Amino acid sequence: MNIEWTDDPHPRNSYWELWGLPLFDIKDSGTVMFELREARKSCSTGYIRMNAFDASYGTESCVMSFLVNRPMNEPGFFLERTDGIGRQIIYTIKSYSVQSNSEGNRY
């Protein structure tokens, strides 16, 4: 298990910050819940997700990932349209929070 957090909710943002150290071979759920409570205290204004790994085949691979915390106010996304060559239309998803605030000051 590991816990990650971010303040950039873009769907293609795969680089989340790791909270603490990965919790390998944890048998006690209390340890995971303690780390989750600490992450929520520190990063309450961002997104927090939990990842579960399976190393049964000898390689670490993520088998489950879910959000455990979201900010109270989520500004959302907008679709930016750009005209390309000829009649090509290019769409880009952008976050309102990223546009209006610098990194670390989004929420």
PDB file of N, CA and C in Angstrom:
ATOM      1  N   MET A   1       0.848  -1.176   0.000  1.00  0.00           N
ATOM      2  CA  MET A   1       0.000   0.000   0.000  1.00  0.00           C
ATOM      3  C   MET A   1       0.894   1.239   0.000  1.00  0.00           C
ATOM      4  N   ASN A   2       0.387   2.263  -0.617  1.00  0.00           N
ATOM      5  CA  ASN A   2       0.996   3.569  -0.442  1.00  0.00           C
ATOM      6  C   ASN A   2      -0.084   4.632  -0.547  1.00  0.00           C
ATOM      7  N   ILE A   3       0.227   5.811  -0.043  1.00  0.00           N
ATOM      8  CA  ILE A   3      -0.704   6.933  -0.046  1.00  0.00           C
ATOM      9  C   ILE A   3      -0.031   8.070  -0.803  1.00  0.00           C
ATOM     10  N   GLU A   4      -0.774   8.683  -1.731  1.00  0.00           N
ATOM     11  CA  GLU A   4      -0.251   9.773  -2.537  1.00  0.00           C
ATOM     12  C   GLU A   4      -1.226  10.951  -2.476  1.00  0.00           C
ATOM     13  N   TRP A   5      -0.725  12.158  -2.777  1.00  0.00           N
ATOM     14  CA  TRP A   5      -1.574  13.342  -2.773  1.00  0.00           C
ATOM     15  C   TRP A   5      -1.148  14.295  -3.885  1.00  0.00           C
ATOM     16  N   THR A   6      -2.079  15.155  -4.301  1.00  0.00           N
ATOM     17  CA  THR A   6      -1.778  16.174  -5.302  1.00  0.00           C
ATOM     18  C   THR A   6      -2.752  17.340  -5.155  1.00  0.00           C
ATOM     19  N   ASP A   7      -2.367  18.482  -5.718  1.00  0.00           N
ATOM     20  CA  ASP A   7      -3.298  19.606  -5.787  1.00  0.00           C
ATOM     21  C   ASP A   7      -3.667  19.908  -7.233  1.00  0.00           C
ATOM     22  N   ASP A   8      -3.197  19.080  -8.163  1.00  0.00           N
ATOM     23  CA  ASP A   8      -3.526  19.217  -9.576  1.00  0.00           C
ATOM     24  C   ASP A   8      -4.418  18.048  -9.985  1.00  0.00           C
ATOM     25  N   PRO A   9      -5.722  18.280 -10.145  1.00  0.00           N
ATOM     26  CA  PRO A   9      -6.649  17.183 -10.398  1.00  0.00           C
ATOM     27  C   PRO A   9      -6.769  16.761 -11.864  1.00  0.00           C
ATOM     28  N   HIS A  10      -5.885  17.196 -12.743  1.00  0.00           N
ATOM     29  CA  HIS A  10      -6.005  16.862 -14.159  1.00  0.00           C
ATOM     30  C   HIS A  10      -5.994  15.341 -14.354  1.00  0.00           C
ATOM     31  N   PRO A  11      -6.876  14.811 -15.199  1.00  0.00           N
ATOM     32  CA  PRO A  11      -6.954  13.355 -15.384  1.00  0.00           C
ATOM     33  C   PRO A  11      -5.650  12.709 -15.853  1.00  0.00           C
ATOM     34  N   ARG A  12      -4.820  13.444 -16.555  1.00  0.00           N
ATOM     35  CA  ARG A  12      -3.558  12.871 -17.038  1.00  0.00           C
ATOM     36  C   ARG A  12      -2.382  13.127 -16.098  1.00  0.00           C
ATOM     37  N   ASN A  13      -2.648  13.713 -14.953  1.00  0.00           N
ATOM     38  CA  ASN A  13      -1.587  13.928 -13.978  1.00  0.00           C
ATOM     39  C   ASN A  13      -1.304  12.607 -13.266  1.00  0.00           C
ATOM     40  N   SER A  14      -0.253  11.937 -13.675  1.00  0.00           N
ATOM     41  CA  SER A  14       0.092  10.651 -13.059  1.00  0.00           C
ATOM     42  C   SER A  14       1.224  10.801 -12.046  1.00  0.00           C
ATOM     43  N   TYR A  15       1.723  12.016 -11.858  1.00  0.00           N
ATOM     44  CA  TYR A  15       2.824  12.245 -10.931  1.00  0.00           C
ATOM     45  C   TYR A  15       2.297  12.864  -9.643  1.00  0.00           C
ATOM     46  N   TRP A  16       1.829  12.025  -8.744  1.00  0.00           N
ATOM     47  CA  TRP A  16       1.344  12.468  -7.445  1.00  0.00           C
ATOM     48  C   TRP A  16       2.498  12.379  -6.453  1.00  0.00           C
ATOM     49  N   GLU A  17       2.433  13.182  -5.393  1.00  0.00           N
ATOM     50  CA  GLU A  17       3.452  13.167  -4.349  1.00  0.00           C
ATOM     51  C   GLU A  17       3.219  11.983  -3.415  1.00  0.00           C
ATOM     52  N   LEU A  18       4.268  11.265  -3.102  1.00  0.00           N
ATOM     53  CA  LEU A  18       4.168  10.121  -2.197  1.00  0.00           C
ATOM     54  C   LEU A  18       4.115  10.618  -0.759  1.00  0.00           C
ATOM     55  N   TRP A  19       3.139  10.127   0.001  1.00  0.00           N
ATOM     56  CA  TRP A  19       3.028  10.469   1.414  1.00  0.00           C
ATOM     57  C   TRP A  19       3.770   9.409   2.213  1.00  0.00           C
ATOM     58  N   GLY A  20       4.791   9.811   2.935  1.00  0.00           N
ATOM     59  CA  GLY A  20       5.561   8.863   3.750  1.00  0.00           C
ATOM     60  C   GLY A  20       6.259   7.828   2.899  1.00  0.00           C
ATOM     61  N   LEU A  21       6.435   6.653   3.460  1.00  0.00           N
ATOM     62  CA  LEU A  21       7.079   5.547   2.752  1.00  0.00           C
ATOM     63  C   LEU A  21       6.028   4.522   2.348  1.00  0.00           C
ATOM     64  N   PRO A  22       6.289   3.754   1.281  1.00  0.00           N
ATOM     65  CA  PRO A  22       5.352   2.681   0.925  1.00  0.00           C
ATOM     66  C   PRO A  22       5.234   1.676   2.069  1.00  0.00           C
ATOM     67  N   LEU A  23       4.052   1.135   2.234  1.00  0.00           N
ATOM     68  CA  LEU A  23       3.772   0.197   3.325  1.00  0.00           C
ATOM     69  C   LEU A  23       3.757  -1.226   2.762  1.00  0.00           C
ATOM     70  N   PHE A  24       4.930  -1.859   2.708  1.00  0.00           N
ATOM     71  CA  PHE A  24       5.036  -3.210   2.168  1.00  0.00           C
ATOM     72  C   PHE A  24       4.773  -4.245   3.259  1.00  0.00           C
ATOM     73  N   ASP A  25       4.103  -5.326   2.909  1.00  0.00           N
ATOM     74  CA  ASP A  25       3.849  -6.464   3.802  1.00  0.00           C
ATOM     75  C   ASP A  25       3.205  -6.047   5.123  1.00  0.00           C
ATOM     76  N   ILE A  26       2.268  -5.120   5.065  1.00  0.00           N
ATOM     77  CA  ILE A  26       1.563  -4.682   6.267  1.00  0.00           C
ATOM     78  C   ILE A  26       0.411  -5.647   6.546  1.00  0.00           C
ATOM     79  N   LYS A  27       0.392  -6.192   7.729  1.00  0.00           N
ATOM     80  CA  LYS A  27      -0.679  -7.115   8.127  1.00  0.00           C
ATOM     81  C   LYS A  27      -1.739  -6.410   8.981  1.00  0.00           C
ATOM     82  N   ASP A  28      -1.367  -5.265   9.552  1.00  0.00           N
ATOM     83  CA  ASP A  28      -2.249  -4.536  10.464  1.00  0.00           C
ATOM     84  C   ASP A  28      -2.881  -3.354   9.742  1.00  0.00           C
ATOM     85  N   SER A  29      -4.210  -3.324   9.645  1.00  0.00           N
ATOM     86  CA  SER A  29      -4.898  -2.225   8.968  1.00  0.00           C
ATOM     87  C   SER A  29      -4.804  -0.924   9.759  1.00  0.00           C
ATOM     88  N   GLY A  30      -4.522  -1.008  11.056  1.00  0.00           N
ATOM     89  CA  GLY A  30      -4.380   0.188  11.884  1.00  0.00           C
ATOM     90  C   GLY A  30      -3.231   1.071  11.424  1.00  0.00           C
ATOM     91  N   THR A  31      -2.161   0.457  10.935  1.00  0.00           N
ATOM     92  CA  THR A  31      -1.015   1.220  10.429  1.00  0.00           C
ATOM     93  C   THR A  31      -1.410   2.032   9.206  1.00  0.00           C
ATOM     94  N   VAL A  32      -2.163   1.416   8.309  1.00  0.00           N
ATOM     95  CA  VAL A  32      -2.615   2.106   7.102  1.00  0.00           C
ATOM     96  C   VAL A  32      -3.560   3.247   7.466  1.00  0.00           C
ATOM     97  N   MET A  33      -4.477   2.988   8.385  1.00  0.00           N
ATOM     98  CA  MET A  33      -5.428   4.027   8.800  1.00  0.00           C
ATOM     99  C   MET A  33      -4.722   5.185   9.515  1.00  0.00           C
ATOM    100  N   PHE A  34      -3.674   4.896  10.289  1.00  0.00           N
ATOM    101  CA  PHE A  34      -2.899   5.950  10.941  1.00  0.00           C
ATOM    102  C   PHE A  34      -2.252   6.845   9.891  1.00  0.00           C
ATOM    103  N   GLU A  35      -1.622   6.250   8.868  1.00  0.00           N
ATOM    104  CA  GLU A  35      -0.973   7.035   7.820  1.00  0.00           C
ATOM    105  C   GLU A  35      -2.003   7.852   7.039  1.00  0.00           C
ATOM    106  N   LEU A  36      -3.176   7.276   6.803  1.00  0.00           N
ATOM    107  CA  LEU A  36      -4.231   8.002   6.101  1.00  0.00           C
ATOM    108  C   LEU A  36      -4.717   9.201   6.916  1.00  0.00           C
ATOM    109  N   ARG A  37      -4.901   9.034   8.220  1.00  0.00           N
ATOM    110  CA  ARG A  37      -5.309  10.160   9.082  1.00  0.00           C
ATOM    111  C   ARG A  37      -4.261  11.262   9.074  1.00  0.00           C
ATOM    112  N   GLU A  38      -2.987  10.882   9.128  1.00  0.00           N
ATOM    113  CA  GLU A  38      -1.910  11.885   9.110  1.00  0.00           C
ATOM    114  C   GLU A  38      -1.874  12.624   7.776  1.00  0.00           C
ATOM    115  N   ALA A  39      -2.087  11.903   6.692  1.00  0.00           N
ATOM    116  CA  ALA A  39      -2.105  12.538   5.367  1.00  0.00           C
ATOM    117  C   ALA A  39      -3.284  13.499   5.255  1.00  0.00           C
ATOM    118  N   ARG A  40      -4.432  13.117   5.792  1.00  0.00           N
ATOM    119  CA  ARG A  40      -5.601  14.002   5.752  1.00  0.00           C
ATOM    120  C   ARG A  40      -5.395  15.257   6.589  1.00  0.00           C
ATOM    121  N   LYS A  41      -4.683  15.133   7.709  1.00  0.00           N
ATOM    122  CA  LYS A  41      -4.390  16.324   8.524  1.00  0.00           C
ATOM    123  C   LYS A  41      -3.501  17.293   7.766  1.00  0.00           C
ATOM    124  N   SER A  42      -2.490  16.764   7.092  1.00  0.00           N
ATOM    125  CA  SER A  42      -1.494  17.599   6.426  1.00  0.00           C
ATOM    126  C   SER A  42      -1.948  18.095   5.051  1.00  0.00           C
ATOM    127  N   CYS A  43      -2.655  17.280   4.311  1.00  0.00           N
ATOM    128  CA  CYS A  43      -3.018  17.593   2.923  1.00  0.00           C
ATOM    129  C   CYS A  43      -4.528  17.631   2.738  1.00  0.00           C
ATOM    130  N   SER A  44      -5.239  18.211   3.662  1.00  0.00           N
ATOM    131  CA  SER A  44      -6.703  18.174   3.630  1.00  0.00           C
ATOM    132  C   SER A  44      -7.303  18.963   2.474  1.00  0.00           C
ATOM    133  N   THR A  45      -6.555  19.899   1.919  1.00  0.00           N
ATOM    134  CA  THR A  45      -7.100  20.724   0.839  1.00  0.00           C
ATOM    135  C   THR A  45      -6.803  20.163  -0.542  1.00  0.00           C
ATOM    136  N   GLY A  46      -6.242  18.978  -0.620  1.00  0.00           N
ATOM    137  CA  GLY A  46      -5.922  18.376  -1.915  1.00  0.00           C
ATOM    138  C   GLY A  46      -6.588  17.026  -2.088  1.00  0.00           C
ATOM    139  N   TYR A  47      -6.166  16.333  -3.113  1.00  0.00           N
ATOM    140  CA  TYR A  47      -6.668  14.998  -3.402  1.00  0.00           C
ATOM    141  C   TYR A  47      -5.705  13.980  -2.810  1.00  0.00           C
ATOM    142  N   ILE A  48      -6.250  12.965  -2.161  1.00  0.00           N
ATOM    143  CA  ILE A  48      -5.438  11.895  -1.588  1.00  0.00           C
ATOM    144  C   ILE A  48      -5.956  10.577  -2.151  1.00  0.00           C
ATOM    145  N   ARG A  49      -5.041   9.748  -2.621  1.00  0.00           N
ATOM    146  CA  ARG A  49      -5.447   8.433  -3.121  1.00  0.00           C
ATOM    147  C   ARG A  49      -4.612   7.345  -2.473  1.00  0.00           C
ATOM    148  N   MET A  50      -5.204   6.169  -2.421  1.00  0.00           N
ATOM    149  CA  MET A  50      -4.551   4.994  -1.873  1.00  0.00           C
ATOM    150  C   MET A  50      -4.324   4.003  -3.013  1.00  0.00           C
ATOM    151  N   ASN A  51      -3.150   3.413  -3.052  1.00  0.00           N
ATOM    152  CA  ASN A  51      -2.815   2.422  -4.067  1.00  0.00           C
ATOM    153  C   ASN A  51      -2.479   1.109  -3.382  1.00  0.00           C
ATOM    154  N   ALA A  52      -2.981   0.019  -3.940  1.00  0.00           N
ATOM    155  CA  ALA A  52      -2.659  -1.312  -3.439  1.00  0.00           C
ATOM    156  C   ALA A  52      -1.849  -2.039  -4.503  1.00  0.00           C
ATOM    157  N   PHE A  53      -0.784  -2.706  -4.079  1.00  0.00           N
ATOM    158  CA  PHE A  53       0.112  -3.397  -4.995  1.00  0.00           C
ATOM    159  C   PHE A  53       0.050  -4.903  -4.789  1.00  0.00           C
ATOM    160  N   ASP A  54       0.354  -5.630  -5.851  1.00  0.00           N
ATOM    161  CA  ASP A  54       0.414  -7.085  -5.800  1.00  0.00           C
ATOM    162  C   ASP A  54       1.772  -7.509  -6.336  1.00  0.00           C
ATOM    163  N   ALA A  55       2.563  -8.135  -5.493  1.00  0.00           N
ATOM    164  CA  ALA A  55       3.897  -8.586  -5.900  1.00  0.00           C
ATOM    165  C   ALA A  55       3.949 -10.104  -6.039  1.00  0.00           C
ATOM    166  N   SER A  56       2.819 -10.755  -6.253  1.00  0.00           N
ATOM    167  CA  SER A  56       2.790 -12.219  -6.283  1.00  0.00           C
ATOM    168  C   SER A  56       3.521 -12.805  -7.482  1.00  0.00           C
ATOM    169  N   TYR A  57       3.662 -12.060  -8.556  1.00  0.00           N
ATOM    170  CA  TYR A  57       4.374 -12.573  -9.728  1.00  0.00           C
ATOM    171  C   TYR A  57       5.834 -12.151  -9.738  1.00  0.00           C
ATOM    172  N   GLY A  58       6.290 -11.546  -8.661  1.00  0.00           N
ATOM    173  CA  GLY A  58       7.683 -11.114  -8.588  1.00  0.00           C
ATOM    174  C   GLY A  58       7.913  -9.712  -9.102  1.00  0.00           C
ATOM    175  N   THR A  59       6.883  -9.091  -9.633  1.00  0.00           N
ATOM    176  CA  THR A  59       7.016  -7.704 -10.072  1.00  0.00           C
ATOM    177  C   THR A  59       5.923  -6.885  -9.397  1.00  0.00           C
ATOM    178  N   GLU A  60       6.263  -5.704  -8.996  1.00  0.00           N
ATOM    179  CA  GLU A  60       5.298  -4.840  -8.316  1.00  0.00           C
ATOM    180  C   GLU A  60       4.361  -4.230  -9.345  1.00  0.00           C
ATOM    181  N   SER A  61       3.085  -4.408  -9.154  1.00  0.00           N
ATOM    182  CA  SER A  61       2.107  -3.801 -10.050  1.00  0.00           C
ATOM    183  C   SER A  61       0.901  -3.340  -9.230  1.00  0.00           C
ATOM    184  N   CYS A  62       0.368  -2.189  -9.613  1.00  0.00           N
ATOM    185  CA  CYS A  62      -0.780  -1.627  -8.913  1.00  0.00           C
ATOM    186  C   CYS A  62      -2.039  -2.378  -9.352  1.00  0.00           C
ATOM    187  N   VAL A  63      -2.781  -2.893  -8.383  1.00  0.00           N
ATOM    188  CA  VAL A  63      -3.999  -3.637  -8.696  1.00  0.00           C
ATOM    189  C   VAL A  63      -5.263  -2.892  -8.280  1.00  0.00           C
ATOM    190  N   MET A  64      -5.111  -1.878  -7.435  1.00  0.00           N
ATOM    191  CA  MET A  64      -6.282  -1.116  -7.000  1.00  0.00           C
ATOM    192  C   MET A  64      -5.835   0.289  -6.591  1.00  0.00           C
ATOM    193  N   SER A  65      -6.614   1.288  -6.993  1.00  0.00           N
ATOM    194  CA  SER A  65      -6.311   2.671  -6.653  1.00  0.00           C
ATOM    195  C   SER A  65      -7.634   3.419  -6.517  1.00  0.00           C
ATOM    196  N   PHE A  66      -7.783   4.181  -5.446  1.00  0.00           N
ATOM    197  CA  PHE A  66      -9.019   4.923  -5.254  1.00  0.00           C
ATOM    198  C   PHE A  66      -8.771   6.186  -4.442  1.00  0.00           C
ATOM    199  N   LEU A  67      -9.632   7.191  -4.664  1.00  0.00           N
ATOM    200  CA  LEU A  67      -9.541   8.454  -3.926  1.00  0.00           C
ATOM    201  C   LEU A  67     -10.118   8.274  -2.535  1.00  0.00           C
ATOM    202  N   VAL A  68      -9.432   8.831  -1.549  1.00  0.00           N
ATOM    203  CA  VAL A  68      -9.917   8.781  -0.172  1.00  0.00           C
ATOM    204  C   VAL A  68     -10.176  10.179   0.389  1.00  0.00           C
ATOM    205  N   ASN A  69      -9.779  11.221  -0.364  1.00  0.00           N
ATOM    206  CA  ASN A  69     -10.023  12.594   0.085  1.00  0.00           C
ATOM    207  C   ASN A  69     -10.107  13.510  -1.122  1.00  0.00           C
ATOM    208  N   ARG A  70     -11.082  14.411  -1.092  1.00  0.00           N
ATOM    209  CA  ARG A  70     -11.227  15.439  -2.114  1.00  0.00           C
ATOM    210  C   ARG A  70     -11.409  16.777  -1.407  1.00  0.00           C
ATOM    211  N   PRO A  71     -10.972  17.884  -2.043  1.00  0.00           N
ATOM    212  CA  PRO A  71     -11.166  19.197  -1.412  1.00  0.00           C
ATOM    213  C   PRO A  71     -12.648  19.587  -1.364  1.00  0.00           C
ATOM    214  N   MET A  72     -12.985  20.473  -0.440  1.00  0.00           N
ATOM    215  CA  MET A  72     -14.372  20.918  -0.298  1.00  0.00           C
ATOM    216  C   MET A  72     -14.853  21.668  -1.543  1.00  0.00           C
ATOM    217  N   ASN A  73     -13.962  22.453  -2.152  1.00  0.00           N
ATOM    218  CA  ASN A  73     -14.311  23.228  -3.339  1.00  0.00           C
ATOM    219  C   ASN A  73     -13.494  22.728  -4.523  1.00  0.00           C
ATOM    220  N   GLU A  74     -14.177  22.214  -5.545  1.00  0.00           N
ATOM    221  CA  GLU A  74     -13.502  21.757  -6.756  1.00  0.00           C
ATOM    222  C   GLU A  74     -13.915  22.651  -7.915  1.00  0.00           C
ATOM    223  N   PRO A  75     -12.996  23.492  -8.416  1.00  0.00           N
ATOM    224  CA  PRO A  75     -13.349  24.442  -9.467  1.00  0.00           C
ATOM    225  C   PRO A  75     -13.758  23.794 -10.789  1.00  0.00           C
ATOM    226  N   GLY A  76     -13.268  22.618 -11.102  1.00  0.00           N
ATOM    227  CA  GLY A  76     -13.653  21.934 -12.333  1.00  0.00           C
ATOM    228  C   GLY A  76     -12.688  22.152 -13.480  1.00  0.00           C
ATOM    229  N   PHE A  77     -13.151  21.807 -14.684  1.00  0.00           N
ATOM    230  CA  PHE A  77     -12.324  21.845 -15.885  1.00  0.00           C
ATOM    231  C   PHE A  77     -13.039  22.607 -16.991  1.00  0.00           C
ATOM    232  N   PHE A  78     -12.271  23.053 -17.962  1.00  0.00           N
ATOM    233  CA  PHE A  78     -12.862  23.626 -19.158  1.00  0.00           C
ATOM    234  C   PHE A  78     -12.192  23.024 -20.385  1.00  0.00           C
ATOM    235  N   LEU A  79     -12.898  23.061 -21.480  1.00  0.00           N
ATOM    236  CA  LEU A  79     -12.423  22.497 -22.724  1.00  0.00           C
ATOM    237  C   LEU A  79     -11.931  23.624 -23.609  1.00  0.00           C
ATOM    238  N   GLU A  80     -10.637  23.603 -23.955  1.00  0.00           N
ATOM    239  CA  GLU A  80     -10.067  24.632 -24.813  1.00  0.00           C
ATOM    240  C   GLU A  80     -10.033  24.106 -26.245  1.00  0.00           C
ATOM    241  N   ARG A  81     -10.560  24.888 -27.149  1.00  0.00           N
ATOM    242  CA  ARG A  81     -10.643  24.484 -28.554  1.00  0.00           C
ATOM    243  C   ARG A  81      -9.649  25.295 -29.364  1.00  0.00           C
ATOM    244  N   THR A  82      -8.854  24.612 -30.182  1.00  0.00           N
ATOM    245  CA  THR A  82      -7.862  25.253 -31.034  1.00  0.00           C
ATOM    246  C   THR A  82      -8.050  24.755 -32.463  1.00  0.00           C
ATOM    247  N   ASP A  83      -7.989  25.655 -33.419  1.00  0.00           N
ATOM    248  CA  ASP A  83      -8.078  25.257 -34.822  1.00  0.00           C
ATOM    249  C   ASP A  83      -6.708  24.845 -35.321  1.00  0.00           C
ATOM    250  N   GLY A  84      -6.645  23.681 -35.949  1.00  0.00           N
ATOM    251  CA  GLY A  84      -5.394  23.179 -36.494  1.00  0.00           C
ATOM    252  C   GLY A  84      -5.319  23.415 -37.989  1.00  0.00           C
ATOM    253  N   ILE A  85      -4.479  22.648 -38.640  1.00  0.00           N
ATOM    254  CA  ILE A  85      -4.307  22.754 -40.090  1.00  0.00           C
ATOM    255  C   ILE A  85      -5.579  22.274 -40.781  1.00  0.00           C
ATOM    256  N   GLY A  86      -5.997  22.997 -41.784  1.00  0.00           N
ATOM    257  CA  GLY A  86      -7.210  22.629 -42.504  1.00  0.00           C
ATOM    258  C   GLY A  86      -8.436  22.779 -41.619  1.00  0.00           C
ATOM    259  N   ARG A  87      -9.204  21.716 -41.498  1.00  0.00           N
ATOM    260  CA  ARG A  87     -10.412  21.759 -40.673  1.00  0.00           C
ATOM    261  C   ARG A  87     -10.232  20.991 -39.371  1.00  0.00           C
ATOM    262  N   GLN A  88      -9.005  20.731 -39.003  1.00  0.00           N
ATOM    263  CA  GLN A  88      -8.710  19.987 -37.775  1.00  0.00           C
ATOM    264  C   GLN A  88      -9.010  20.846 -36.551  1.00  0.00           C
ATOM    265  N   ILE A  89      -9.684  20.250 -35.576  1.00  0.00           N
ATOM    266  CA  ILE A  89      -9.990  20.935 -34.324  1.00  0.00           C
ATOM    267  C   ILE A  89      -9.310  20.155 -33.198  1.00  0.00           C
ATOM    268  N   ILE A  90      -8.549  20.852 -32.370  1.00  0.00           N
ATOM    269  CA  ILE A  90      -7.811  20.230 -31.278  1.00  0.00           C
ATOM    270  C   ILE A  90      -8.442  20.657 -29.960  1.00  0.00           C
ATOM    271  N   TYR A  91      -8.782  19.681 -29.125  1.00  0.00           N
ATOM    272  CA  TYR A  91      -9.387  19.949 -27.826  1.00  0.00           C
ATOM    273  C   TYR A  91      -8.398  19.617 -26.718  1.00  0.00           C
ATOM    274  N   THR A  92      -8.343  20.470 -25.709  1.00  0.00           N
ATOM    275  CA  THR A  92      -7.478  20.270 -24.557  1.00  0.00           C
ATOM    276  C   THR A  92      -8.284  20.502 -23.284  1.00  0.00           C
ATOM    277  N   ILE A  93      -8.149  19.587 -22.315  1.00  0.00           N
ATOM    278  CA  ILE A  93      -8.817  19.751 -21.023  1.00  0.00           C
ATOM    279  C   ILE A  93      -7.871  20.512 -20.096  1.00  0.00           C
ATOM    280  N   LYS A  94      -8.366  21.595 -19.494  1.00  0.00           N
ATOM    281  CA  LYS A  94      -7.560  22.381 -18.559  1.00  0.00           C
ATOM    282  C   LYS A  94      -8.352  22.589 -17.277  1.00  0.00           C
ATOM    283  N   SER A  95      -7.631  22.713 -16.190  1.00  0.00           N
ATOM    284  CA  SER A  95      -8.243  22.886 -14.881  1.00  0.00           C
ATOM    285  C   SER A  95      -8.325  24.364 -14.531  1.00  0.00           C
ATOM    286  N   TYR A  96      -9.473  24.777 -14.008  1.00  0.00           N
ATOM    287  CA  TYR A  96      -9.622  26.159 -13.551  1.00  0.00           C
ATOM    288  C   TYR A  96      -8.652  26.477 -12.415  1.00  0.00           C
ATOM    289  N   SER A  97      -8.443  25.517 -11.523  1.00  0.00           N
ATOM    290  CA  SER A  97      -7.569  25.774 -10.381  1.00  0.00           C
ATOM    291  C   SER A  97      -6.118  25.967 -10.800  1.00  0.00           C
ATOM    292  N   VAL A  98      -5.662  25.253 -11.813  1.00  0.00           N
ATOM    293  CA  VAL A  98      -4.281  25.387 -12.282  1.00  0.00           C
ATOM    294  C   VAL A  98      -4.099  26.709 -13.011  1.00  0.00           C
ATOM    295  N   GLN A  99      -5.122  27.133 -13.747  1.00  0.00           N
ATOM    296  CA  GLN A  99      -5.025  28.393 -14.486  1.00  0.00           C
ATOM    297  C   GLN A  99      -4.942  29.607 -13.576  1.00  0.00           C
ATOM    298  N   SER A 100      -5.686  29.597 -12.476  1.00  0.00           N
ATOM    299  CA  SER A 100      -5.781  30.798 -11.638  1.00  0.00           C
ATOM    300  C   SER A 100      -4.783  30.836 -10.486  1.00  0.00           C
ATOM    301  N   ASN A 101      -4.157  29.715 -10.135  1.00  0.00           N
ATOM    302  CA  ASN A 101      -3.235  29.696  -9.003  1.00  0.00           C
ATOM    303  C   ASN A 101      -1.955  28.965  -9.341  1.00  0.00           C
ATOM    304  N   SER A 102      -0.886  29.364  -8.693  1.00  0.00           N
ATOM    305  CA  SER A 102       0.397  28.698  -8.911  1.00  0.00           C
ATOM    306  C   SER A 102       0.435  27.377  -8.130  1.00  0.00           C
ATOM    307  N   GLU A 103       1.408  26.554  -8.433  1.00  0.00           N
ATOM    308  CA  GLU A 103       1.526  25.255  -7.776  1.00  0.00           C
ATOM    309  C   GLU A 103       1.693  25.437  -6.271  1.00  0.00           C
ATOM    310  N   GLY A 104       0.949  24.650  -5.493  1.00  0.00           N
ATOM    311  CA  GLY A 104       1.012  24.740  -4.053  1.00  0.00           C
ATOM    312  C   GLY A 104       0.020  25.709  -3.453  1.00  0.00           C
ATOM    313  N   ASN A 105      -0.603  26.569  -4.278  1.00  0.00           N
ATOM    314  CA  ASN A 105      -1.593  27.533  -3.786  1.00  0.00           C
ATOM    315  C   ASN A 105      -2.942  27.349  -4.456  1.00  0.00           C
ATOM    316  N   ARG A 106      -3.262  26.155  -4.884  1.00  0.00           N
ATOM    317  CA  ARG A 106      -4.450  25.946  -5.708  1.00  0.00           C
ATOM    318  C   ARG A 106      -5.724  25.837  -4.903  1.00  0.00           C
ATOM    319  N   TYR A 107      -5.667  25.382  -3.661  1.00  0.00           N
ATOM    320  CA  TYR A 107      -6.891  25.224  -2.879  1.00  0.00           C
ATOM    321  C   TYR A 107      -6.755  25.932  -1.558  1.00  0.00           C
TER     322      TYR A 107
END
